[in-house]
Short mmCIF file of C-alpha atoms and ligand atoms in Angstrom, two decimals:
data_model
loop_
_atom_site.label_atom_id
_atom_site.label_comp_id
_atom_site.label_asym_id
_atom_site.label_seq_id
_atom_site.Cartn_x
_atom_site.Cartn_y
_atom_site.Cartn_z
CA MET A 1 43.07 -12.60 16.90
CA GLN A 2 42.05 -13.69 13.42
CA SER A 3 42.94 -11.76 10.30
CA LEU A 4 40.23 -10.76 7.86
CA ARG A 5 41.85 -12.90 5.21
CA GLN A 6 41.39 -15.95 7.49
CA CYS A 7 37.89 -14.77 8.23
CA ALA A 8 37.06 -14.45 4.50
CA SER A 9 38.61 -17.82 3.69
CA ARG A 10 36.25 -19.50 6.16
CA GLN A 11 33.26 -17.99 4.38
CA ALA A 12 32.62 -20.84 1.94
CA MET A 13 31.77 -23.12 4.85
CA LEU A 14 29.45 -20.65 6.53
CA VAL A 15 27.96 -19.22 3.41
CA GLY A 16 26.27 -22.49 2.38
CA LYS A 17 24.59 -22.65 5.77
CA GLN A 18 23.57 -19.02 5.58
CA ASN A 19 22.35 -19.18 2.00
CA ALA A 20 19.75 -21.70 3.08
CA ARG A 21 18.55 -19.24 5.71
CA LEU A 22 18.59 -16.29 3.32
CA ALA A 23 17.06 -18.17 0.38
CA PRO A 24 15.57 -15.65 -2.08
CA HIS A 25 12.04 -14.59 -1.43
CA ARG A 26 10.84 -11.39 -2.92
CA SER A 27 8.45 -9.87 -0.40
CA PRO A 28 7.73 -8.24 1.89
CA ILE A 29 10.41 -5.54 2.13
CA VAL A 30 11.57 -5.74 5.71
CA LEU A 31 14.66 -5.40 7.77
CA ALA A 32 15.07 -8.24 10.26
CA ARG A 33 14.35 -6.69 13.66
CA VAL A 34 15.18 -7.56 17.24
CA PRO A 35 12.68 -7.00 20.04
CA SER A 36 12.66 -3.32 20.91
CA ALA A 37 12.94 -1.93 24.42
CA LYS A 38 9.48 -0.33 24.32
CA ALA A 39 7.46 -0.76 27.49
CA GLY A 40 4.47 -3.06 27.32
CA GLU A 41 5.72 -5.02 24.33
CA ALA A 42 4.34 -8.55 24.25
CA LYS A 43 7.58 -10.39 23.47
CA ALA A 44 10.03 -10.83 26.34
CA ALA A 45 13.61 -9.77 25.62
CA PRO A 46 16.07 -12.67 25.17
CA ALA A 47 17.71 -13.70 28.46
CA ASP A 48 21.15 -12.54 27.30
CA ALA A 49 19.89 -9.20 25.97
CA VAL A 50 21.84 -6.09 26.94
CA ALA A 51 19.76 -2.91 27.26
CA LEU A 52 19.77 -1.25 23.86
CA ASN A 53 20.32 2.17 25.35
CA GLU A 54 23.45 0.95 27.11
CA LEU A 55 24.77 -0.50 23.84
CA MET A 56 24.17 2.83 22.12
CA GLU A 57 25.88 4.81 24.89
CA VAL A 58 28.96 2.59 24.63
CA ALA A 59 28.92 2.94 20.82
CA ILE A 60 28.93 6.73 21.30
CA LEU A 61 31.81 6.58 23.80
CA ALA A 62 33.84 4.35 21.49
CA ALA A 63 33.17 6.37 18.32
CA GLU A 64 34.06 9.61 20.12
CA LYS A 65 37.37 8.06 21.23
CA GLY A 66 38.16 7.11 17.63
CA ALA A 67 37.13 10.58 16.48
CA GLU A 68 39.60 12.14 18.95
CA VAL A 69 42.39 10.23 17.25
CA VAL A 70 41.21 11.35 13.81
CA ARG A 71 40.79 14.96 14.98
CA GLU A 72 44.38 15.10 16.23
CA ALA A 73 45.63 13.84 12.86
CA LEU A 74 43.68 16.33 10.70
CA ASP A 75 46.43 18.91 10.29
CA ARG A 76 49.35 16.51 10.29
CA PRO A 77 50.96 14.87 7.24
CA ARG A 78 49.32 11.53 6.38
CA SER A 79 51.21 8.26 6.69
CA ILE A 80 49.68 6.19 3.90
CA SER A 81 50.16 2.61 2.75
CA PHE A 82 48.28 0.47 0.21
CA LYS A 83 46.04 -2.55 0.96
CA GLY A 84 45.29 -2.97 -2.77
CA ALA A 85 45.94 -1.10 -6.03
CA THR A 86 43.71 1.81 -4.98
CA ASP A 87 42.76 0.81 -1.43
CA LEU A 88 44.54 3.05 1.09
CA VAL A 89 45.10 2.71 4.79
CA THR A 90 46.70 5.30 7.07
CA GLU A 91 48.28 5.11 10.49
CA THR A 92 45.22 7.00 11.70
CA ASP A 93 42.89 4.16 10.61
CA LYS A 94 44.85 1.79 12.85
CA ALA A 95 45.19 4.16 15.80
CA SER A 96 41.49 4.98 15.68
CA GLU A 97 40.60 1.28 15.64
CA ASP A 98 42.82 0.65 18.69
CA ALA A 99 41.09 3.47 20.55
CA VAL A 100 37.59 2.23 19.65
CA LEU A 101 38.29 -1.40 20.48
CA ALA A 102 39.82 -0.47 23.87
CA VAL A 103 36.50 1.10 24.88
CA LEU A 104 34.45 -1.85 23.63
CA ARG A 105 36.70 -4.42 25.34
CA LYS A 106 36.51 -2.51 28.61
CA HIS A 107 32.70 -2.46 28.61
CA TYR A 108 31.98 -5.82 26.95
CA PRO A 109 34.95 -8.16 27.37
CA ARG A 110 32.82 -11.12 26.21
CA HIS A 111 31.35 -9.62 23.05
CA ALA A 112 32.64 -10.43 19.55
CA LEU A 113 34.47 -7.68 17.66
CA LEU A 114 35.02 -7.19 13.93
CA GLY A 115 37.33 -4.32 13.06
CA GLU A 116 38.20 -3.43 9.48
CA GLU A 117 41.92 -3.29 10.17
CA GLY A 118 42.39 -6.00 12.83
CA GLY A 119 39.72 -8.56 11.97
CA VAL A 120 37.87 -10.75 14.44
CA SER A 121 38.57 -10.79 18.19
CA GLY A 122 36.67 -11.42 21.39
CA ASP A 123 34.20 -14.23 21.94
CA THR A 124 32.36 -15.26 18.75
CA ASP A 125 29.90 -17.28 20.89
CA SER A 126 28.54 -13.93 22.03
CA SER A 127 25.10 -12.78 20.84
CA TYR A 128 26.61 -9.40 19.97
CA LEU A 129 29.07 -8.54 17.23
CA TRP A 130 30.57 -5.06 17.18
CA CYS A 131 31.43 -3.89 13.66
CA VAL A 132 33.98 -1.08 13.63
CA ASP A 133 35.06 1.10 10.73
CA PRO A 134 37.69 3.25 12.43
CA LEU A 135 37.86 5.60 9.47
CA ASP A 136 35.19 5.30 6.81
CA GLY A 137 36.18 7.36 3.80
CA THR A 138 39.92 6.82 4.16
CA THR A 139 40.61 8.14 0.66
CA ASN A 140 38.79 11.37 1.53
CA PHE A 141 40.75 11.64 4.78
CA ALA A 142 44.03 11.07 2.91
CA HIS A 143 43.20 14.04 0.65
CA SER A 144 41.57 16.16 3.39
CA TYR A 145 38.37 15.96 1.34
CA PRO A 146 35.15 15.81 3.36
CA ALA A 147 33.46 13.49 4.23
CA PHE A 148 34.80 10.74 6.48
CA ALA A 149 33.71 9.24 9.75
CA VAL A 150 34.25 6.85 12.63
CA SER A 151 31.54 4.20 12.64
CA VAL A 152 30.72 1.84 15.51
CA GLY A 153 27.71 -0.46 15.27
CA VAL A 154 26.58 -3.53 17.17
CA VAL A 155 24.74 -6.40 15.56
CA ARG A 156 22.62 -9.16 17.06
CA GLY A 157 22.30 -12.10 14.66
CA VAL A 158 22.40 -10.31 11.32
CA THR A 159 20.66 -7.12 12.45
CA PRO A 160 22.29 -3.88 13.60
CA VAL A 161 20.64 -2.86 16.88
CA ALA A 162 22.62 0.19 18.02
CA GLY A 163 25.30 2.43 16.63
CA CYS A 164 27.04 5.75 16.40
CA VAL A 165 28.71 7.57 13.51
CA VAL A 166 30.88 10.64 14.08
CA GLU A 167 31.01 12.47 10.76
CA PHE A 168 33.77 14.97 9.91
CA THR A 169 32.41 17.84 7.86
CA GLY A 170 33.86 21.09 6.55
CA GLY A 171 37.46 20.94 5.33
CA PRO A 172 40.92 22.34 6.00
CA HIS A 173 40.72 25.33 8.41
CA ALA A 174 37.04 24.59 9.05
CA TRP A 175 36.72 21.04 10.32
CA ALA A 176 33.71 20.18 12.43
CA THR A 177 32.00 16.99 13.55
CA ARG A 178 28.45 15.83 14.08
CA THR A 179 27.40 12.70 15.94
CA PHE A 180 24.58 10.42 14.79
CA ALA A 181 23.25 7.79 17.17
CA ALA A 182 20.38 5.30 17.29
CA HIS A 183 19.17 2.02 18.66
CA THR A 184 16.16 -0.01 17.63
CA GLY A 185 12.99 1.56 18.97
CA ARG A 186 14.52 5.00 19.55
CA PRO A 187 14.40 7.85 17.03
CA THR A 188 17.76 8.66 15.45
CA THR A 189 19.51 11.79 16.66
CA CYS A 190 22.19 14.04 15.21
CA ASN A 191 23.99 15.99 17.92
CA GLY A 192 21.11 15.04 20.21
CA LYS A 193 18.31 16.33 17.94
CA PRO A 194 15.89 13.96 16.17
CA VAL A 195 16.37 13.56 12.41
CA ARG A 196 14.06 12.03 9.84
CA VAL A 197 14.27 10.78 6.25
CA SER A 198 12.91 12.96 3.44
CA GLN A 199 9.36 12.95 2.06
CA VAL A 200 10.38 12.88 -1.61
CA SER A 201 8.08 10.39 -3.33
CA ASP A 202 9.02 10.74 -7.00
CA VAL A 203 12.41 9.54 -8.17
CA ARG A 204 12.50 12.45 -10.66
CA ARG A 205 12.69 14.83 -7.67
CA SER A 206 15.26 12.80 -5.74
CA LEU A 207 18.94 13.21 -4.94
CA LEU A 208 20.55 9.78 -4.69
CA VAL A 209 23.95 8.48 -3.65
CA THR A 210 25.95 5.35 -4.40
CA GLY A 211 29.45 4.00 -3.99
CA PHE A 212 32.01 1.82 -5.73
CA GLY A 213 34.27 -0.64 -3.95
CA TYR A 214 37.97 -1.10 -4.65
CA GLU A 215 37.47 -4.35 -6.59
CA HIS A 216 36.67 -3.38 -10.18
CA ASP A 217 34.63 -6.48 -11.00
CA GLU A 218 31.24 -7.30 -12.56
CA ALA A 219 29.26 -5.76 -9.70
CA TRP A 220 31.32 -2.57 -9.99
CA ALA A 221 30.64 -2.46 -13.76
CA ALA A 222 26.91 -3.12 -13.21
CA ASN A 223 26.80 -0.21 -10.77
CA MET A 224 28.47 2.08 -13.32
CA GLU A 225 25.47 1.28 -15.55
CA LEU A 226 23.06 1.99 -12.69
CA PHE A 227 24.86 5.28 -12.07
CA LYS A 228 24.12 6.27 -15.67
CA GLU A 229 20.53 5.05 -15.58
CA PHE A 230 19.68 6.96 -12.40
CA THR A 231 21.57 10.09 -13.50
CA ASP A 232 19.22 10.12 -16.47
CA VAL A 233 16.05 10.18 -14.38
CA CYS A 234 16.74 11.83 -11.00
CA GLN A 235 18.15 15.22 -9.94
CA GLY A 236 21.63 13.81 -9.37
CA VAL A 237 23.61 10.81 -8.14
CA ARG A 238 26.42 11.60 -5.71
CA ARG A 239 29.46 9.46 -4.94
CA LEU A 240 30.69 10.83 -1.67
CA GLY A 241 33.09 8.04 -0.68
CA ALA A 242 32.01 7.11 2.85
CA ALA A 243 29.21 4.59 3.26
CA ALA A 244 28.50 5.40 6.92
CA VAL A 245 28.15 9.08 6.03
CA ASP A 246 25.86 8.26 3.10
CA LEU A 247 23.52 6.38 5.45
CA CYS A 248 23.57 9.28 7.95
CA HIS A 249 22.74 11.72 5.16
CA LEU A 250 19.78 9.52 4.24
CA SER A 251 18.69 9.57 7.90
CA MET A 252 18.58 13.39 7.92
CA GLY A 253 16.88 13.70 4.54
CA VAL A 254 19.67 15.39 2.56
CA VAL A 255 19.70 12.42 0.17
CA ASP A 256 16.68 10.26 -0.58
CA GLY A 257 18.16 6.88 -1.47
CA TYR A 258 21.46 4.98 -1.41
CA TRP A 259 22.60 1.65 -2.84
CA GLU A 260 25.92 -0.14 -3.17
CA TYR A 261 27.35 -3.59 -3.89
CA ARG A 262 29.94 -5.32 -1.74
CA LEU A 263 29.87 -3.19 1.38
CA LYS A 264 31.33 -4.91 4.45
CA PRO A 265 29.63 -5.25 7.87
CA TRP A 266 31.79 -2.46 9.33
CA ASP A 267 30.77 -0.05 6.53
CA MET A 268 27.07 -0.56 7.27
CA ALA A 269 26.32 -1.68 10.84
CA ALA A 270 26.00 1.71 12.54
CA GLY A 271 24.60 3.57 9.52
CA ILE A 272 21.87 0.98 8.97
CA VAL A 273 20.31 1.34 12.41
CA ILE A 274 20.72 5.12 12.19
CA ALA A 275 18.89 5.22 8.83
CA GLN A 276 16.26 2.67 9.83
CA GLU A 277 15.24 4.44 13.03
CA ALA A 278 14.92 7.68 11.05
CA GLY A 279 12.32 6.02 8.82
CA ALA A 280 14.39 4.34 6.10
CA THR A 281 13.58 1.03 4.46
CA ILE A 282 16.58 -1.21 3.96
CA THR A 283 16.79 -4.37 1.85
CA THR A 284 19.21 -6.00 -0.52
CA MET A 285 19.23 -4.47 -4.01
CA ASP A 286 16.93 -7.29 -5.18
CA GLY A 287 14.47 -6.72 -2.38
CA ARG A 288 15.34 -9.48 0.09
CA PRO A 289 15.49 -8.80 3.83
CA PHE A 290 18.70 -7.03 4.80
CA SER A 291 21.50 -8.70 6.71
CA VAL A 292 24.74 -6.95 7.64
CA PHE A 293 26.60 -9.76 5.87
CA GLU A 294 24.83 -9.23 2.52
CA ARG A 295 26.80 -8.01 -0.50
CA SER A 296 24.18 -5.60 -1.79
CA MET A 297 22.32 -2.90 0.10
CA LEU A 298 19.50 -0.57 -0.85
CA ALA A 299 18.37 2.06 1.64
CA SER A 300 15.73 4.66 0.88
CA ASN A 301 13.31 7.06 2.50
CA THR A 302 10.74 4.23 2.08
CA LEU A 303 8.55 6.21 -0.37
CA LEU A 304 11.12 5.69 -3.15
CA HIS A 305 12.09 2.12 -2.36
CA GLN A 306 10.12 0.41 -5.12
CA GLN A 307 11.06 3.01 -7.74
CA ILE A 308 14.77 2.55 -7.01
CA MET A 309 14.41 -1.21 -6.88
CA ASP A 310 12.76 -1.21 -10.30
CA LYS A 311 16.29 -0.60 -11.60
CA THR A 312 18.51 -2.29 -8.99
CA ASP A 313 16.54 -5.56 -8.91
CA PRO A 314 16.96 -6.53 -12.58
CA LYS A 315 20.62 -5.50 -12.49
CA THR A 316 21.23 -7.64 -9.42
CA ARG A 317 19.32 -10.60 -10.87
CA GLY A 318 21.49 -10.27 -13.97
CA LEU A 319 24.61 -10.58 -11.83
CA LEU A 320 23.21 -13.64 -10.05
CA ALA A 321 22.29 -15.21 -13.39
CA ALA A 322 25.90 -14.68 -14.49
CA ASN A 323 27.05 -16.50 -11.32
CA VAL A 324 28.54 -13.42 -9.70
CA ASP A 325 28.99 -14.21 -6.02
CA LEU A 326 26.64 -12.07 -3.95
CA SER A 327 26.36 -14.54 -1.07
CA PRO A 328 26.88 -13.37 2.54
CA TRP A 329 30.45 -12.67 3.59
CA PHE A 330 32.66 -11.74 6.56
CA VAL A 331 30.66 -13.86 9.01
CA PRO A 332 33.11 -14.48 11.88
CA PRO A 333 33.68 -18.23 12.25
CA GLY A 334 31.49 -19.58 15.07
CA TYR A 335 29.24 -16.52 15.22
CA ASP A 336 25.54 -17.49 15.34
CA THR A 337 23.69 -15.48 12.70
CA SER A 338 20.31 -16.98 13.65
CA ARG A 339 19.94 -15.07 16.94
CA ARG A 340 16.97 -12.78 17.26
C1 IPD B 1 34.77 2.68 1.60
C2 IPD B 1 33.81 3.83 1.61
C3 IPD B 1 33.25 4.05 0.22
C4 IPD B 1 32.57 2.82 -0.32
C5 IPD B 1 33.52 1.64 -0.28
C6 IPD B 1 34.07 1.44 1.13
P1 IPD B 1 36.76 2.87 3.44
O1 IPD B 1 35.26 2.45 2.93
O2 IPD B 1 32.75 3.61 2.51
O3 IPD B 1 32.28 5.06 0.21
O4 IPD B 1 32.16 3.07 -1.62
O5 IPD B 1 32.79 0.53 -0.69
O6 IPD B 1 34.97 0.38 1.13
O7 IPD B 1 37.71 1.99 2.72
O8 IPD B 1 36.94 4.29 3.13
O9 IPD B 1 36.65 2.57 4.89
CA1 CA B 2 34.43 1.77 5.06
CA1 CA B 3 37.78 2.20 6.75
#
């Protein structure tokens, strides 16, 4: 098994290759897609393709296993350690990841796995990369503050194709969960019922959400400025503290747009396919096609995408002009990002 540090240190090599593939082009706004499972579609599925529905069902099984671990820990004292100055990890993060990965390994012993806590394992020659955040919103969990979640997504090439997020809602004495699931070509569901993004078309009537990573760098500072700018023009900007949950909230129309710098593949994989299949548009913050390895993400109800990008694009270009590194990251060594 490879640690994330090793994985990150191999990025320079892979990033050059990937930059060429992801060279800036400004239109159209699209998320790279894999062939869907719809009947009658002209393109044949790739020979190694696993049925999308099966991938989603396994994502649900795995996320529910992780959620069981989290559920059992809710009323117990937290065992917390620090990964960075403000970056927490609990024993529950690790136990949840073990539970999730056991399910994935049982069903797909030859797929590649990327877990937040344990790094890369499995076969990186595989066409499929599972991205697992065993507890998204760890700081919230540590304080018993909603919201947090278990997030399990599977990516082909750079594109999430199926995923499940189990969100913990409520709070002490009133915890509950709801389960979001999707795969490409199938409408997103929450607890089995279809959900859809909002119809808000004017940013002045929108409720937006963003997030701030643990590294307080130039991108973090730029986003503080964006936070101010959007707070000035919309009905509110929330900072909930769990990226997977933010994307699920977009999918069900309780927020209208979400952006963040420096999310990792495990923060986004499941939430992206969940939001996309509910009608969201997803790009980088400067409008390039989304990849799960990108370091900026803008997701909206589609109607607001350009209005939000009118602010995030110049800010992101400013960072690039100042040589801030926004190139793809956390690509497992050997993993082929060009698969469709
Ligand atoms: C964090 C949360 C947070 C986001 C950070 C993530 P973690 O994940 O998703 O909302 O702003 O960028 O790192 O550490 O709680 O799994
Ligand atoms: Ca996370
Ligand atoms: Ca986490």
